């Protein structure tokens, strides 16, 4: 039987999602907890990769087992052994053909910037003293919806077969002492959101024009765009499937909440 599980995690102490040799990862910790509970070797499949230090407030995995699981009890047991920085929120039996990565219809990320220095927000938000000019940044967001090839914002030498993405939503907003970026797309390239944020912050500091940004998109050269921004303000905040009615986007309470 195949199960989908909704989890969330603080990625600060991990080298990203995917299992790696000689590195502590989210997938490794989840596999270990599942294997312990089910008494057989479990290798879960995640809905995508997240980099070192990136967080997820909504992330889905699937795994297979011959056992019928009591969801309520299983979630409690999983959360008791997996560690303080990972939590399971839901567990759903699905058809055997359902796939956490390939069946996702869209994914949503938030990037959080704080404009005051707060030690309690270390590794949860990017401290940015400069005042950002959001009007040109949001003009650039509109351009994203008009383009589909984002090679300029992707890590090089990846195994991706295409650089095409369909961005459905992109917006910067100020809420109190925070600035939030929200972007939703059918798919993202490796490193794309961090490269995009790093480039748009240059626009917000008025050191790049929107026209120059569009030239970067047309150029299809990663060297033209800004550097990847720090990972600690980045959250995978929503993953949508046709068979799970749970479009749920929420940031940690200390960061407020914006949709």
PDB file of C-alpha atoms in Angstrom:
ATOM      1  CA  UNK A   1       0.000   0.000   0.000  1.00  0.00           C
ATOM      2  CA  UNK A   2       1.223   3.508  -0.796  1.00  0.00           C
ATOM      3  CA  UNK A   3       0.944   6.418   1.626  1.00  0.00           C
ATOM      4  CA  UNK A   4       1.442  10.123   1.189  1.00  0.00           C
ATOM      5  CA  UNK A   5       2.693  11.980   4.253  1.00  0.00           C
ATOM      6  CA  UNK A   6       2.683  15.739   4.742  1.00  0.00           C
ATOM      7  CA  UNK A   7       5.704  16.891   6.728  1.00  0.00           C
ATOM      8  CA  UNK A   8       7.427  20.144   7.627  1.00  0.00           C
ATOM      9  CA  UNK A   9      10.961  20.838   8.706  1.00  0.00           C
ATOM     10  CA  UNK A  10      13.490  23.398   9.836  1.00  0.00           C
ATOM     11  CA  UNK A  11      16.384  22.812   7.459  1.00  0.00           C
ATOM     12  CA  UNK A  12      19.117  24.700   9.302  1.00  0.00           C
ATOM     13  CA  UNK A  13      20.908  21.623  10.680  1.00  0.00           C
ATOM     14  CA  UNK A  14      20.638  19.575   7.465  1.00  0.00           C
ATOM     15  CA  UNK A  15      22.482  19.379   4.155  1.00  0.00           C
ATOM     16  CA  UNK A  16      19.255  19.640   2.204  1.00  0.00           C
ATOM     17  CA  UNK A  17      16.574  17.064   1.484  1.00  0.00           C
ATOM     18  CA  UNK A  18      18.259  14.341  -0.565  1.00  0.00           C
ATOM     19  CA  UNK A  19      20.273  11.477   0.932  1.00  0.00           C
ATOM     20  CA  UNK A  20      24.018  12.015   0.476  1.00  0.00           C
ATOM     21  CA  UNK A  21      27.103  10.155   1.613  1.00  0.00           C
ATOM     22  CA  UNK A  22      28.731  11.636   4.716  1.00  0.00           C
ATOM     23  CA  UNK A  23      26.025  14.285   5.132  1.00  0.00           C
ATOM     24  CA  UNK A  24      23.038  14.635   7.447  1.00  0.00           C
ATOM     25  CA  UNK A  25      19.863  15.146   5.384  1.00  0.00           C
ATOM     26  CA  UNK A  26      16.116  15.373   5.921  1.00  0.00           C
ATOM     27  CA  UNK A  27      15.422  12.307   3.765  1.00  0.00           C
ATOM     28  CA  UNK A  28      17.896  10.241   5.765  1.00  0.00           C
ATOM     29  CA  UNK A  29      16.206  11.208   9.051  1.00  0.00           C
ATOM     30  CA  UNK A  30      12.718  10.501   7.689  1.00  0.00           C
ATOM     31  CA  UNK A  31      13.763   7.126   6.230  1.00  0.00           C
ATOM     32  CA  UNK A  32      15.291   6.115   9.550  1.00  0.00           C
ATOM     33  CA  UNK A  33      12.118   6.981  11.486  1.00  0.00           C
ATOM     34  CA  UNK A  34       9.858   5.184   8.987  1.00  0.00           C
ATOM     35  CA  UNK A  35      12.083   2.103   9.003  1.00  0.00           C
ATOM     36  CA  UNK A  36      12.057   1.985  12.799  1.00  0.00           C
ATOM     37  CA  UNK A  37       8.270   2.240  13.000  1.00  0.00           C
ATOM     38  CA  UNK A  38       7.447  -0.207  10.208  1.00  0.00           C
ATOM     39  CA  UNK A  39      10.154  -2.777  10.945  1.00  0.00           C
ATOM     40  CA  UNK A  40      11.442  -2.968   7.379  1.00  0.00           C
ATOM     41  CA  UNK A  41      13.697  -0.841   5.212  1.00  0.00           C
ATOM     42  CA  UNK A  42      11.771   2.179   3.924  1.00  0.00           C
ATOM     43  CA  UNK A  43      13.064   4.629   1.337  1.00  0.00           C
ATOM     44  CA  UNK A  44      10.618   7.485   0.890  1.00  0.00           C
ATOM     45  CA  UNK A  45      10.313   9.634  -2.227  1.00  0.00           C
ATOM     46  CA  UNK A  46      10.064  13.401  -1.750  1.00  0.00           C
ATOM     47  CA  UNK A  47       8.190  16.013  -3.755  1.00  0.00           C
ATOM     48  CA  UNK A  48      11.479  17.711  -4.702  1.00  0.00           C
ATOM     49  CA  UNK A  49      14.879  18.846  -3.490  1.00  0.00           C
ATOM     50  CA  UNK A  50      15.586  21.637  -1.068  1.00  0.00           C
ATOM     51  CA  UNK A  51      19.077  23.036  -0.530  1.00  0.00           C
ATOM     52  CA  UNK A  52      21.134  23.105   2.643  1.00  0.00           C
ATOM     53  CA  UNK A  53      19.461  25.398   5.175  1.00  0.00           C
ATOM     54  CA  UNK A  54      16.154  25.725   3.298  1.00  0.00           C
ATOM     55  CA  UNK A  55      12.973  25.090   5.292  1.00  0.00           C
ATOM     56  CA  UNK A  56       9.618  23.565   4.360  1.00  0.00           C
ATOM     57  CA  UNK A  57       6.296  24.358   5.970  1.00  0.00           C
ATOM     58  CA  UNK A  58       4.605  21.929   3.597  1.00  0.00           C
ATOM     59  CA  UNK A  59       6.426  19.016   2.005  1.00  0.00           C
ATOM     60  CA  UNK A  60       5.068  15.680   0.779  1.00  0.00           C
ATOM     61  CA  UNK A  61       6.637  12.249   0.632  1.00  0.00           C
ATOM     62  CA  UNK A  62       5.337   8.861  -0.428  1.00  0.00           C
ATOM     63  CA  UNK A  63       6.374   5.420   0.764  1.00  0.00           C
ATOM     64  CA  UNK A  64       5.199   1.842   0.353  1.00  0.00           C
ATOM     65  CA  UNK A  65       4.434  -0.732   3.033  1.00  0.00           C
ATOM     66  CA  UNK A  66       2.536  -3.988   3.367  1.00  0.00           C
ATOM     67  CA  UNK A  67       1.050  -2.772   6.639  1.00  0.00           C
ATOM     68  CA  UNK A  68      -2.251  -1.008   7.168  1.00  0.00           C
ATOM     69  CA  UNK A  69      -1.469   2.093   9.183  1.00  0.00           C
ATOM     70  CA  UNK A  70      -3.542   3.811  11.839  1.00  0.00           C
ATOM     71  CA  UNK A  71      -2.794   7.398  10.754  1.00  0.00           C
ATOM     72  CA  UNK A  72      -3.400   9.122  14.090  1.00  0.00           C
ATOM     73  CA  UNK A  73      -1.217   6.711  16.059  1.00  0.00           C
ATOM     74  CA  UNK A  74       1.472   6.584  13.382  1.00  0.00           C
ATOM     75  CA  UNK A  75       1.834  10.381  13.213  1.00  0.00           C
ATOM     76  CA  UNK A  76       2.199  10.527  17.003  1.00  0.00           C
ATOM     77  CA  UNK A  77       4.848   7.785  16.988  1.00  0.00           C
ATOM     78  CA  UNK A  78       6.753   9.291  14.077  1.00  0.00           C
ATOM     79  CA  UNK A  79       6.883  12.716  15.713  1.00  0.00           C
ATOM     80  CA  UNK A  80       8.096  11.134  18.938  1.00  0.00           C
ATOM     81  CA  UNK A  81      11.230   9.646  17.370  1.00  0.00           C
ATOM     82  CA  UNK A  82      12.166  11.753  14.349  1.00  0.00           C
ATOM     83  CA  UNK A  83      13.672  14.722  16.167  1.00  0.00           C
ATOM     84  CA  UNK A  84      12.587  18.215  17.117  1.00  0.00           C
ATOM     85  CA  UNK A  85      13.133  19.873  13.717  1.00  0.00           C
ATOM     86  CA  UNK A  86      10.937  17.576  11.583  1.00  0.00           C
ATOM     87  CA  UNK A  87       7.203  16.967  12.031  1.00  0.00           C
ATOM     88  CA  UNK A  88       4.549  14.913  10.277  1.00  0.00           C
ATOM     89  CA  UNK A  89       1.203  16.688   9.872  1.00  0.00           C
ATOM     90  CA  UNK A  90      -0.891  14.230   7.877  1.00  0.00           C
ATOM     91  CA  UNK A  91      -0.915  10.715   6.425  1.00  0.00           C
ATOM     92  CA  UNK A  92      -3.065   9.637   3.460  1.00  0.00           C
ATOM     93  CA  UNK A  93      -3.511   6.246   1.754  1.00  0.00           C
ATOM     94  CA  UNK A  94      -3.343   6.746  -2.024  1.00  0.00           C
ATOM     95  CA  UNK A  95      -3.382   4.669  -5.195  1.00  0.00           C
ATOM     96  CA  UNK A  96      -0.168   2.791  -5.898  1.00  0.00           C
ATOM     97  CA  UNK A  97       0.506   4.914  -8.983  1.00  0.00           C
ATOM     98  CA  UNK A  98       0.523   8.246  -7.122  1.00  0.00           C
ATOM     99  CA  UNK A  99       3.921   9.933  -6.991  1.00  0.00           C
ATOM    100  CA  UNK A 100       5.005  12.710  -4.612  1.00  0.00           C
ATOM    101  CA  UNK A 101       7.290  14.352  -7.159  1.00  0.00           C
ATOM    102  CA  UNK A 102       5.734  13.764 -10.552  1.00  0.00           C
ATOM    103  CA  UNK A 103       2.071  14.271  -9.625  1.00  0.00           C
ATOM    104  CA  UNK A 104       2.523  17.696  -8.035  1.00  0.00           C
ATOM    105  CA  UNK A 105       0.667  20.268 -10.138  1.00  0.00           C
ATOM    106  CA  UNK A 106       2.346  23.305  -8.553  1.00  0.00           C
ATOM    107  CA  UNK A 107       4.741  24.326  -5.806  1.00  0.00           C
ATOM    108  CA  UNK A 108       4.901  27.554  -3.828  1.00  0.00           C
ATOM    109  CA  UNK A 109       7.865  29.184  -2.101  1.00  0.00           C
ATOM    110  CA  UNK A 110       8.089  32.103   0.304  1.00  0.00           C
ATOM    111  CA  UNK A 111      11.213  34.133   0.963  1.00  0.00           C
ATOM    112  CA  UNK A 112      11.219  36.170   4.162  1.00  0.00           C
ATOM    113  CA  UNK A 113      13.242  39.312   4.822  1.00  0.00           C
ATOM    114  CA  UNK A 114      13.348  41.111   8.155  1.00  0.00           C
ATOM    115  CA  UNK A 115      14.293  44.784   8.363  1.00  0.00           C
ATOM    116  CA  UNK A 116      15.424  44.721  11.966  1.00  0.00           C
ATOM    117  CA  UNK A 117      18.152  42.636  13.533  1.00  0.00           C
ATOM    118  CA  UNK A 118      16.679  39.962  15.773  1.00  0.00           C
ATOM    119  CA  UNK A 119      18.797  37.071  17.097  1.00  0.00           C
ATOM    120  CA  UNK A 120      15.639  34.951  17.431  1.00  0.00           C
ATOM    121  CA  UNK A 121      15.179  35.103  13.652  1.00  0.00           C
ATOM    122  CA  UNK A 122      18.671  33.824  12.871  1.00  0.00           C
ATOM    123  CA  UNK A 123      18.446  31.230  10.072  1.00  0.00           C
ATOM    124  CA  UNK A 124      14.683  31.897   9.714  1.00  0.00           C
ATOM    125  CA  UNK A 125      14.744  35.195   7.807  1.00  0.00           C
ATOM    126  CA  UNK A 126      17.283  37.271   5.922  1.00  0.00           C
ATOM    127  CA  UNK A 127      18.272  40.470   7.704  1.00  0.00           C
ATOM    128  CA  UNK A 128      18.230  43.288   5.159  1.00  0.00           C
ATOM    129  CA  UNK A 129      18.864  46.781   6.493  1.00  0.00           C
ATOM    130  CA  UNK A 130      18.352  48.609   3.190  1.00  0.00           C
ATOM    131  CA  UNK A 131      14.870  49.781   2.317  1.00  0.00           C
ATOM    132  CA  UNK A 132      13.742  47.933  -0.797  1.00  0.00           C
ATOM    133  CA  UNK A 133      11.778  49.558  -3.608  1.00  0.00           C
ATOM    134  CA  UNK A 134       9.049  47.029  -4.316  1.00  0.00           C
ATOM    135  CA  UNK A 135       7.469  48.716  -7.352  1.00  0.00           C
ATOM    136  CA  UNK A 136      10.244  47.753  -9.810  1.00  0.00           C
ATOM    137  CA  UNK A 137      10.603  44.367  -8.110  1.00  0.00           C
ATOM    138  CA  UNK A 138       6.929  43.677  -8.806  1.00  0.00           C
ATOM    139  CA  UNK A 139       7.335  44.895 -12.385  1.00  0.00           C
ATOM    140  CA  UNK A 140       9.992  42.217 -12.712  1.00  0.00           C
ATOM    141  CA  UNK A 141       7.509  39.711 -11.236  1.00  0.00           C
ATOM    142  CA  UNK A 142       5.090  40.483 -14.057  1.00  0.00           C
ATOM    143  CA  UNK A 143       7.841  39.736 -16.573  1.00  0.00           C
ATOM    144  CA  UNK A 144       8.309  36.299 -15.011  1.00  0.00           C
ATOM    145  CA  UNK A 145       4.758  35.367 -16.011  1.00  0.00           C
ATOM    146  CA  UNK A 146       5.518  36.307 -19.619  1.00  0.00           C
ATOM    147  CA  UNK A 147       8.574  34.054 -19.854  1.00  0.00           C
ATOM    148  CA  UNK A 148       8.958  30.282 -19.698  1.00  0.00           C
ATOM    149  CA  UNK A 149      12.713  29.646 -20.178  1.00  0.00           C
ATOM    150  CA  UNK A 150      14.640  30.296 -16.960  1.00  0.00           C
ATOM    151  CA  UNK A 151      18.066  28.910 -17.793  1.00  0.00           C
ATOM    152  CA  UNK A 152      19.587  32.197 -16.553  1.00  0.00           C
ATOM    153  CA  UNK A 153      18.358  31.385 -13.036  1.00  0.00           C
ATOM    154  CA  UNK A 154      19.290  27.704 -12.882  1.00  0.00           C
ATOM    155  CA  UNK A 155      22.337  25.955 -11.517  1.00  0.00           C
ATOM    156  CA  UNK A 156      24.529  24.702 -14.331  1.00  0.00           C
ATOM    157  CA  UNK A 157      25.266  21.062 -15.172  1.00  0.00           C
ATOM    158  CA  UNK A 158      22.005  19.759 -13.732  1.00  0.00           C
ATOM    159  CA  UNK A 159      20.118  16.714 -14.979  1.00  0.00           C
ATOM    160  CA  UNK A 160      17.034  18.756 -15.868  1.00  0.00           C
ATOM    161  CA  UNK A 161      15.718  17.899 -19.342  1.00  0.00           C
ATOM    162  CA  UNK A 162      14.118  21.314 -19.819  1.00  0.00           C
ATOM    163  CA  UNK A 163      14.453  24.841 -18.481  1.00  0.00           C
ATOM    164  CA  UNK A 164      10.781  25.608 -19.052  1.00  0.00           C
ATOM    165  CA  UNK A 165       8.558  26.659 -16.137  1.00  0.00           C
ATOM    166  CA  UNK A 166       5.093  28.206 -16.012  1.00  0.00           C
ATOM    167  CA  UNK A 167       5.016  30.794 -13.226  1.00  0.00           C
ATOM    168  CA  UNK A 168       1.485  31.384 -11.992  1.00  0.00           C
ATOM    169  CA  UNK A 169       2.120  33.923  -9.236  1.00  0.00           C
ATOM    170  CA  UNK A 170       5.013  36.132  -8.145  1.00  0.00           C
ATOM    171  CA  UNK A 171       4.773  39.100  -5.779  1.00  0.00           C
ATOM    172  CA  UNK A 172       6.686  41.105  -3.187  1.00  0.00           C
ATOM    173  CA  UNK A 173       4.793  42.631  -0.258  1.00  0.00           C
ATOM    174  CA  UNK A 174       5.658  44.575   2.897  1.00  0.00           C
ATOM    175  CA  UNK A 175       3.908  43.507   6.100  1.00  0.00           C
ATOM    176  CA  UNK A 176       5.063  45.298   9.235  1.00  0.00           C
ATOM    177  CA  UNK A 177       8.795  44.759   9.716  1.00  0.00           C
ATOM    178  CA  UNK A 178       8.948  42.028   7.092  1.00  0.00           C
ATOM    179  CA  UNK A 179       9.150  41.838   3.319  1.00  0.00           C
ATOM    180  CA  UNK A 180       7.784  38.663   1.754  1.00  0.00           C
ATOM    181  CA  UNK A 181       8.290  37.181  -1.688  1.00  0.00           C
ATOM    182  CA  UNK A 182       5.823  34.550  -2.822  1.00  0.00           C
ATOM    183  CA  UNK A 183       6.199  32.603  -6.047  1.00  0.00           C
ATOM    184  CA  UNK A 184       4.178  29.686  -7.403  1.00  0.00           C
ATOM    185  CA  UNK A 185       4.948  27.620 -10.493  1.00  0.00           C
ATOM    186  CA  UNK A 186       4.304  24.228 -12.008  1.00  0.00           C
ATOM    187  CA  UNK A 187       8.010  23.458 -11.437  1.00  0.00           C
ATOM    188  CA  UNK A 188      11.276  25.117 -10.422  1.00  0.00           C
ATOM    189  CA  UNK A 189      14.821  24.636 -11.624  1.00  0.00           C
ATOM    190  CA  UNK A 190      17.650  23.887  -9.191  1.00  0.00           C
ATOM    191  CA  UNK A 191      18.675  27.030  -7.353  1.00  0.00           C
ATOM    192  CA  UNK A 192      16.098  29.064  -9.252  1.00  0.00           C
ATOM    193  CA  UNK A 193      14.328  30.782  -6.360  1.00  0.00           C
ATOM    194  CA  UNK A 194      17.529  31.791  -4.560  1.00  0.00           C
ATOM    195  CA  UNK A 195      19.014  33.127  -7.818  1.00  0.00           C
ATOM    196  CA  UNK A 196      15.805  35.007  -8.525  1.00  0.00           C
ATOM    197  CA  UNK A 197      15.711  36.573  -5.061  1.00  0.00           C
ATOM    198  CA  UNK A 198      19.383  37.526  -5.270  1.00  0.00           C
ATOM    199  CA  UNK A 199      18.760  39.238  -8.610  1.00  0.00           C
ATOM    200  CA  UNK A 200      15.544  40.978  -7.573  1.00  0.00           C
ATOM    201  CA  UNK A 201      17.165  42.418  -4.450  1.00  0.00           C
ATOM    202  CA  UNK A 202      19.585  44.219  -6.779  1.00  0.00           C
ATOM    203  CA  UNK A 203      16.542  45.718  -8.510  1.00  0.00           C
ATOM    204  CA  UNK A 204      15.076  46.678  -5.140  1.00  0.00           C
ATOM    205  CA  UNK A 205      18.287  48.524  -4.266  1.00  0.00           C
ATOM    206  CA  UNK A 206      17.965  50.385  -7.579  1.00  0.00           C
ATOM    207  CA  UNK A 207      21.217  48.937  -8.915  1.00  0.00           C
ATOM    208  CA  UNK A 208      19.504  47.098 -11.783  1.00  0.00           C
ATOM    209  CA  UNK A 209      16.617  48.166 -14.008  1.00  0.00           C
ATOM    210  CA  UNK A 210      13.641  46.039 -14.992  1.00  0.00           C
ATOM    211  CA  UNK A 211      14.838  46.244 -18.617  1.00  0.00           C
ATOM    212  CA  UNK A 212      18.218  44.815 -17.575  1.00  0.00           C
ATOM    213  CA  UNK A 213      16.411  42.043 -15.724  1.00  0.00           C
ATOM    214  CA  UNK A 214      14.503  41.122 -18.866  1.00  0.00           C
ATOM    215  CA  UNK A 215      17.767  41.036 -20.790  1.00  0.00           C
ATOM    216  CA  UNK A 216      19.052  38.530 -18.235  1.00  0.00           C
ATOM    217  CA  UNK A 217      16.047  36.291 -18.872  1.00  0.00           C
ATOM    218  CA  UNK A 218      16.609  36.510 -22.627  1.00  0.00           C
ATOM    219  CA  UNK A 219      20.343  35.880 -22.222  1.00  0.00           C
ATOM    220  CA  UNK A 220      19.918  32.326 -20.897  1.00  0.00           C
ATOM    221  CA  UNK A 221      23.284  32.593 -19.097  1.00  0.00           C
ATOM    222  CA  UNK A 222      23.523  32.023 -15.336  1.00  0.00           C
ATOM    223  CA  UNK A 223      26.523  34.368 -15.124  1.00  0.00           C
ATOM    224  CA  UNK A 224      24.306  37.328 -16.030  1.00  0.00           C
ATOM    225  CA  UNK A 225      22.033  37.015 -12.981  1.00  0.00           C
ATOM    226  CA  UNK A 226      22.764  37.894  -9.358  1.00  0.00           C
ATOM    227  CA  UNK A 227      24.272  35.536  -6.820  1.00  0.00           C
ATOM    228  CA  UNK A 228      22.136  33.012  -4.973  1.00  0.00           C
ATOM    229  CA  UNK A 229      20.695  34.605  -1.857  1.00  0.00           C
ATOM    230  CA  UNK A 230      21.175  32.966   1.538  1.00  0.00           C
ATOM    231  CA  UNK A 231      18.976  29.873   2.034  1.00  0.00           C
ATOM    232  CA  UNK A 232      17.738  30.635   5.540  1.00  0.00           C
ATOM    233  CA  UNK A 233      14.843  32.897   4.534  1.00  0.00           C
ATOM    234  CA  UNK A 234      13.507  30.401   1.997  1.00  0.00           C
ATOM    235  CA  UNK A 235      10.496  28.165   2.666  1.00  0.00           C
ATOM    236  CA  UNK A 236       8.801  25.587   0.484  1.00  0.00           C
ATOM    237  CA  UNK A 237       5.332  26.568   1.628  1.00  0.00           C
ATOM    238  CA  UNK A 238       2.863  24.716  -0.569  1.00  0.00           C
ATOM    239  CA  UNK A 239       2.642  21.643  -2.808  1.00  0.00           C
ATOM    240  CA  UNK A 240      -0.583  20.888  -4.647  1.00  0.00           C
ATOM    241  CA  UNK A 241      -1.948  17.597  -5.987  1.00  0.00           C
ATOM    242  CA  UNK A 242      -5.160  16.758  -7.839  1.00  0.00           C
ATOM    243  CA  UNK A 243      -6.026  14.033  -5.316  1.00  0.00           C
ATOM    244  CA  UNK A 244      -5.298  15.914  -2.058  1.00  0.00           C
ATOM    245  CA  UNK A 245      -7.572  18.797  -1.138  1.00  0.00           C
ATOM    246  CA  UNK A 246      -5.106  20.643   1.051  1.00  0.00           C
ATOM    247  CA  UNK A 247      -3.908  23.915  -0.455  1.00  0.00           C
ATOM    248  CA  UNK A 248      -2.253  25.080   2.703  1.00  0.00           C
ATOM    249  CA  UNK A 249       0.318  27.833   2.952  1.00  0.00           C
ATOM    250  CA  UNK A 250       1.491  29.002   6.347  1.00  0.00           C
ATOM    251  CA  UNK A 251       4.697  30.512   7.652  1.00  0.00           C
ATOM    252  CA  UNK A 252       5.962  30.044  11.211  1.00  0.00           C
ATOM    253  CA  UNK A 253       4.039  32.186  13.664  1.00  0.00           C
ATOM    254  CA  UNK A 254       7.006  34.432  14.497  1.00  0.00           C
ATOM    255  CA  UNK A 255       7.207  35.450  10.829  1.00  0.00           C
ATOM    256  CA  UNK A 256       3.564  36.482  10.603  1.00  0.00           C
ATOM    257  CA  UNK A 257       1.456  35.097   7.795  1.00  0.00           C
ATOM    258  CA  UNK A 258       0.873  36.203   4.239  1.00  0.00           C
ATOM    259  CA  UNK A 259      -0.712  34.551   1.239  1.00  0.00           C
TER     260      UNK A 259
END
